[in-house]
Amino acid sequence: MRIDVVSIFPEYLAPLELSLIGKARQEGILDLHVHDLRTFTTDRHRTVDDTPYGGGAGMVMKPEPWAQALASIADERPEGAARPVLIVPSPAGERFTQALAYELAEQDHLAFACGRYEGIDERVLEWSREHFDVRPVSLGDYVLNGGEVAVLAMVEAIGRLLPGVVGNPESLVEESHSDGLLEYPVYTKPSVWREREVPAVLLSGNHGRISQWRRHEQFRRTAERRPDLLEAFDAGKLPRADRAELQELGYDVVDGRLRPRPAAGGDHGD
Ligand code: 6GU
């Protein structure tokens, strides 16, 4: 996969040389290029921003350096290749999820446009649609100063899904969010640590019971920490044992969806 990142702070992307992503680059699985937006300016001060039309606080990124940078990326793609996906990190984008990470990991070419200040002149996004499949994407409902940290997160989430990046592909299957639930808790040696014991079932050698326990823990954790995930969970084909566990956690299956059961007898009449 090829990835291009454009930023006014290319040094911010230095961590992409480390760990599994850095190794994937060395092995040629990931062909990653970071570009400095200022090299696409033409004025003496290498200006990338200006005041917003209509007034207001902050600065807006000027369109022309972005068009030059993005055109150079679009022009470099091989003859006959599909349009690259241009991801524009923004708190106003669609949510970045594991499902989107899987979708983007299927692409041959991704580009990331890291905005700073109040954002990039909107006409750049319109113009980019001629050359890219443009996707404004947000990590979540909070505000970062720029797209760089979001790109670190997204490139790691996408890059680790590429074949050969994560040593044991099975570790991708059982992790949080891969099946719409949070991951179960994990333990390692020693079996007793500071008077705390590992749950006995994990030492039992009974793999059926271990699987059932882990599944129960996934439901329990998800109910406690992320009830929104449980309500979006496809409960249509759940085995009887799972349904029973979910009922104990206070959820009923209604039309293939999990619904929290209203608290019983809330009104004591006094
Ligand atoms: Cl993707 N970018 C910025 N600038 N802020 C964010 C974000 C992205 N996701 C959440 N906040």
Short mmCIF file of C-alpha atoms and ligand atoms in Angstrom, two decimals:
data_model
loop_
_atom_site.label_atom_id
_atom_site.label_comp_id
_atom_site.label_asym_id
_atom_site.label_seq_id
_atom_site.Cartn_x
_atom_site.Cartn_y
_atom_site.Cartn_z
CA MET A 1 0.00 0.00 0.00
CA ARG A 2 1.14 3.54 -0.73
CA ILE A 3 0.38 6.33 1.74
CA ASP A 4 1.11 10.04 1.25
CA VAL A 5 0.76 12.49 4.14
CA VAL A 6 0.84 16.27 3.69
CA SER A 7 1.48 18.44 6.75
CA ILE A 8 3.16 21.68 7.80
CA PHE A 9 4.78 19.62 10.61
CA PRO A 10 6.29 16.60 8.84
CA GLU A 11 8.37 15.86 11.98
CA TYR A 12 5.10 15.09 13.76
CA LEU A 13 4.88 11.91 11.68
CA ALA A 14 8.31 10.61 12.79
CA PRO A 15 6.79 7.87 15.02
CA LEU A 16 5.68 6.10 11.84
CA GLU A 17 9.29 4.94 11.56
CA LEU A 18 8.96 2.90 14.78
CA SER A 19 7.61 -0.48 15.79
CA LEU A 20 5.40 -2.56 13.51
CA ILE A 21 4.60 0.27 11.09
CA GLY A 22 8.28 1.19 10.76
CA LYS A 23 9.09 -2.46 10.11
CA ALA A 24 6.32 -2.70 7.49
CA ARG A 25 7.94 0.25 5.71
CA GLN A 26 11.38 -1.37 5.79
CA GLU A 27 9.89 -4.57 4.41
CA GLY A 28 8.17 -2.71 1.58
CA ILE A 29 4.64 -3.60 2.74
CA LEU A 30 3.96 0.08 3.33
CA ASP A 31 5.36 2.75 0.99
CA LEU A 32 4.87 5.87 3.11
CA HIS A 33 5.81 9.41 2.05
CA VAL A 34 5.48 12.52 4.22
CA HIS A 35 5.40 15.87 2.40
CA ASP A 36 5.95 19.37 3.81
CA LEU A 37 3.11 21.62 2.62
CA ARG A 38 5.43 24.63 2.69
CA THR A 39 7.51 23.20 -0.16
CA PHE A 40 4.44 23.82 -2.35
CA THR A 41 4.27 27.57 -1.56
CA THR A 42 5.79 30.15 -3.93
CA ASP A 43 6.04 33.31 -1.80
CA ARG A 44 9.12 34.38 0.13
CA HIS A 45 7.43 33.76 3.51
CA ARG A 46 6.12 30.31 2.50
CA THR A 47 2.63 31.36 3.62
CA VAL A 48 0.07 28.60 4.18
CA ASP A 49 -2.72 30.50 5.96
CA ASP A 50 -4.80 33.67 5.77
CA THR A 51 -7.74 35.35 7.53
CA PRO A 52 -11.23 33.87 7.10
CA TYR A 53 -13.77 35.50 4.74
CA GLY A 54 -16.80 36.48 6.80
CA GLY A 55 -14.62 37.19 9.82
CA GLY A 56 -14.14 35.22 12.99
CA ALA A 57 -11.29 33.88 15.04
CA GLY A 58 -8.27 32.01 13.75
CA MET A 59 -6.78 31.43 10.31
CA VAL A 60 -7.72 29.30 7.32
CA MET A 61 -5.32 27.31 5.14
CA LYS A 62 -4.89 28.86 1.69
CA PRO A 63 -6.06 26.71 -1.23
CA GLU A 64 -3.19 26.95 -3.72
CA PRO A 65 -0.41 25.21 -1.73
CA TRP A 66 -2.86 22.36 -1.04
CA ALA A 67 -3.80 22.07 -4.72
CA GLN A 68 -0.12 21.93 -5.69
CA ALA A 69 0.67 19.30 -3.06
CA LEU A 70 -2.35 17.12 -3.83
CA ALA A 71 -1.90 17.42 -7.61
CA SER A 72 1.68 16.21 -7.27
CA ILE A 73 0.40 13.14 -5.37
CA ALA A 74 -2.40 12.46 -7.86
CA ASP A 75 0.02 12.85 -10.80
CA GLU A 76 2.44 10.30 -9.38
CA ARG A 77 0.04 7.43 -9.34
CA PRO A 78 0.64 4.64 -11.82
CA GLU A 79 -1.09 4.49 -15.23
CA GLY A 80 -4.58 3.00 -14.95
CA ALA A 81 -4.58 2.87 -11.14
CA ALA A 82 -7.83 3.58 -9.25
CA ARG A 83 -8.41 7.04 -7.75
CA PRO A 84 -6.61 7.25 -4.40
CA VAL A 85 -8.68 7.92 -1.26
CA LEU A 86 -7.97 11.34 0.25
CA ILE A 87 -8.63 11.30 3.98
CA VAL A 88 -9.10 14.72 5.53
CA PRO A 89 -8.83 14.47 9.34
CA SER A 90 -11.42 16.76 10.88
CA PRO A 91 -13.67 16.76 13.94
CA ALA A 92 -16.43 17.44 11.37
CA GLY A 93 -15.82 14.16 9.51
CA GLU A 94 -17.49 10.75 9.60
CA ARG A 95 -16.35 8.59 12.51
CA PHE A 96 -13.21 6.50 12.14
CA THR A 97 -14.12 2.94 13.17
CA GLN A 98 -12.59 -0.52 12.88
CA ALA A 99 -14.96 -1.12 9.95
CA LEU A 100 -13.56 1.95 8.15
CA ALA A 101 -10.00 0.82 8.97
CA TYR A 102 -10.74 -2.53 7.27
CA GLU A 103 -12.27 -0.74 4.27
CA LEU A 104 -9.28 1.58 3.87
CA ALA A 105 -6.81 -1.29 4.31
CA GLU A 106 -8.19 -2.71 1.03
CA GLN A 107 -7.04 0.35 -0.94
CA ASP A 108 -3.83 0.57 -2.96
CA HIS A 109 -3.26 4.27 -2.27
CA LEU A 110 -4.28 6.58 0.57
CA ALA A 111 -3.45 10.25 1.01
CA PHE A 112 -3.93 12.28 4.20
CA ALA A 113 -4.30 16.08 4.23
CA CYS A 114 -3.44 17.39 7.70
CA GLY A 115 -5.19 20.70 8.29
CA ARG A 116 -4.19 23.10 11.05
CA TYR A 117 -5.74 26.32 12.34
CA GLU A 118 -9.48 26.53 11.60
CA GLY A 119 -9.19 24.19 8.63
CA ILE A 120 -8.54 24.14 4.87
CA ASP A 121 -10.39 26.39 2.38
CA GLU A 122 -13.47 24.30 1.48
CA ARG A 123 -12.86 24.68 -2.25
CA VAL A 124 -9.80 22.42 -1.93
CA LEU A 125 -12.08 19.54 -0.92
CA GLU A 126 -14.41 20.22 -3.88
CA TRP A 127 -11.49 20.43 -6.33
CA SER A 128 -9.91 17.28 -4.87
CA ARG A 129 -12.96 15.20 -5.80
CA GLU A 130 -11.77 15.34 -9.42
CA HIS A 131 -8.65 13.39 -8.46
CA PHE A 132 -9.48 11.54 -5.24
CA ASP A 133 -12.26 9.77 -3.41
CA VAL A 134 -12.47 12.38 -0.60
CA ARG A 135 -13.37 11.30 2.96
CA PRO A 136 -13.40 13.79 5.88
CA VAL A 137 -12.82 11.54 8.91
CA SER A 138 -12.96 12.20 12.68
CA LEU A 139 -11.45 10.14 15.49
CA GLY A 140 -14.20 11.12 17.92
CA ASP A 141 -16.07 13.97 19.49
CA TYR A 142 -13.21 16.12 20.72
CA VAL A 143 -10.93 18.68 19.09
CA LEU A 144 -7.25 18.28 18.22
CA ASN A 145 -5.05 21.15 17.06
CA GLY A 146 -4.41 19.50 13.71
CA GLY A 147 -4.72 16.30 11.75
CA GLU A 148 -1.25 14.90 12.47
CA VAL A 149 -2.06 12.97 15.66
CA ALA A 150 -5.20 11.62 13.99
CA VAL A 151 -3.08 10.43 11.05
CA LEU A 152 -0.74 8.60 13.43
CA ALA A 153 -3.74 6.79 14.86
CA MET A 154 -5.36 6.01 11.51
CA VAL A 155 -2.17 4.85 9.77
CA GLU A 156 -1.46 2.52 12.69
CA ALA A 157 -5.01 1.13 12.72
CA ILE A 158 -4.98 0.62 8.92
CA GLY A 159 -1.34 -0.47 8.58
CA ARG A 160 -1.63 -3.27 11.12
CA LEU A 161 -4.40 -4.84 9.01
CA LEU A 162 -2.12 -5.19 5.96
CA PRO A 163 -1.03 -8.79 5.36
CA GLY A 164 2.31 -9.49 7.04
CA VAL A 165 2.33 -6.52 9.45
CA VAL A 166 0.97 -8.26 12.56
CA GLY A 167 2.87 -11.52 13.12
CA ASN A 168 -0.08 -13.66 14.15
CA PRO A 169 -3.19 -12.71 12.10
CA GLU A 170 -5.36 -14.51 14.68
CA SER A 171 -4.64 -11.71 17.12
CA LEU A 172 -6.67 -9.47 14.75
CA VAL A 173 -9.72 -11.71 15.04
CA GLU A 174 -10.31 -11.69 18.79
CA GLU A 175 -9.56 -8.05 19.57
CA SER A 176 -11.93 -5.31 20.70
CA HIS A 177 -14.34 -4.05 18.01
CA SER A 178 -13.59 -6.80 15.48
CA ASP A 179 -16.93 -8.43 16.37
CA GLY A 180 -18.77 -5.39 17.76
CA LEU A 181 -17.86 -6.19 21.39
CA LEU A 182 -15.03 -5.15 23.69
CA GLU A 183 -12.19 -7.60 24.31
CA TYR A 184 -12.23 -9.97 27.32
CA PRO A 185 -9.66 -9.41 30.13
CA VAL A 186 -6.31 -11.19 29.82
CA TYR A 187 -3.86 -12.58 32.40
CA THR A 188 -0.34 -14.02 32.44
CA LYS A 189 2.02 -15.61 34.97
CA PRO A 190 2.27 -15.70 37.94
CA SER A 191 -1.13 -17.28 38.68
CA VAL A 192 -1.17 -15.50 42.06
CA TRP A 193 0.20 -11.95 42.10
CA ARG A 194 0.02 -9.71 45.20
CA GLU A 195 -2.66 -12.04 46.57
CA ARG A 196 -4.76 -11.70 43.42
CA GLU A 197 -5.66 -14.92 41.60
CA VAL A 198 -6.17 -15.48 37.91
CA PRO A 199 -9.80 -16.63 37.34
CA ALA A 200 -9.75 -20.39 37.97
CA VAL A 201 -11.49 -21.27 34.70
CA LEU A 202 -8.43 -20.05 32.75
CA LEU A 203 -6.26 -22.66 34.54
CA SER A 204 -8.83 -25.47 34.04
CA GLY A 205 -7.68 -26.57 30.59
CA ASN A 206 -11.37 -26.82 29.61
CA HIS A 207 -11.43 -24.90 26.34
CA GLY A 208 -15.20 -24.95 25.99
CA ARG A 209 -15.63 -23.38 29.41
CA ILE A 210 -12.83 -20.89 28.74
CA SER A 211 -14.48 -19.72 25.51
CA GLN A 212 -17.83 -19.34 27.23
CA TRP A 213 -16.25 -17.40 30.12
CA ARG A 214 -14.43 -15.07 27.74
CA ARG A 215 -17.61 -14.43 25.80
CA HIS A 216 -19.48 -13.68 29.01
CA GLU A 217 -16.73 -11.24 30.01
CA GLN A 218 -17.00 -9.53 26.60
CA PHE A 219 -20.74 -9.01 27.14
CA ARG A 220 -20.26 -7.90 30.75
CA ARG A 221 -17.57 -5.36 29.89
CA THR A 222 -19.41 -4.03 26.89
CA ALA A 223 -22.62 -3.61 28.94
CA GLU A 224 -20.70 -1.72 31.61
CA ARG A 225 -18.40 0.45 29.48
CA ARG A 226 -20.08 0.74 26.07
CA PRO A 227 -23.82 0.03 26.24
CA ASP A 228 -24.13 1.84 22.89
CA LEU A 229 -22.19 -1.03 21.27
CA LEU A 230 -24.51 -3.65 22.75
CA GLU A 231 -27.57 -1.88 21.42
CA ALA A 232 -26.02 -1.87 17.92
CA PHE A 233 -24.98 -5.54 18.21
CA ASP A 234 -26.58 -8.08 15.84
CA ALA A 235 -28.22 -10.45 18.33
CA GLY A 236 -30.32 -12.29 15.74
CA LYS A 237 -28.38 -15.56 15.73
CA LEU A 238 -27.05 -15.65 19.31
CA PRO A 239 -26.77 -19.10 20.91
CA ARG A 240 -29.07 -19.82 23.84
CA ALA A 241 -26.19 -19.61 26.36
CA ASP A 242 -25.32 -16.08 25.19
CA ARG A 243 -28.96 -14.98 25.42
CA ALA A 244 -29.18 -16.30 28.97
CA GLU A 245 -26.05 -14.40 29.95
CA LEU A 246 -27.32 -11.22 28.38
CA GLN A 247 -30.62 -11.59 30.21
CA GLU A 248 -28.66 -11.78 33.46
CA LEU A 249 -26.96 -8.54 32.44
CA GLY A 250 -30.41 -7.00 31.97
CA TYR A 251 -30.80 -7.24 28.18
CA ASP A 252 -33.61 -8.87 26.20
CA VAL A 253 -33.45 -9.77 22.51
CA VAL A 254 -36.22 -7.92 20.63
CA ASP A 255 -36.32 -8.24 16.80
CA GLY A 256 -32.67 -9.34 16.70
CA ARG A 257 -31.50 -6.36 18.79
CA LEU A 258 -30.47 -6.13 22.42
CA ARG A 259 -32.71 -3.90 24.49
CA PRO A 260 -31.97 -2.94 28.09
CA ARG A 261 -34.81 -4.20 30.28
CA PRO A 262 -36.51 -1.34 32.15
CA ALA A 263 -35.70 -1.49 35.88
CA ALA A 264 -38.38 -3.54 37.63
CA GLY A 265 -40.74 -1.94 40.16
CA GLY A 266 -39.14 1.52 40.19
CA ASP A 267 -42.23 3.11 41.79
CA HIS A 268 -42.83 2.01 45.39
CA GLY A 269 -45.90 4.20 45.71
CA ASP A 270 -44.77 6.44 48.58
CL1 6GU B 1 -9.44 13.48 12.65
N1 6GU B 1 -8.78 15.93 13.39
C1 6GU B 1 -8.80 16.96 14.25
N2 6GU B 1 -8.16 18.08 13.94
N3 6GU B 1 -9.44 16.92 15.40
C2 6GU B 1 -10.08 15.80 15.69
C3 6GU B 1 -10.10 14.70 14.86
C4 6GU B 1 -9.43 14.79 13.70
N4 6GU B 1 -10.82 13.72 15.42
C5 6GU B 1 -11.23 14.21 16.57
N5 6GU B 1 -10.79 15.48 16.75
#
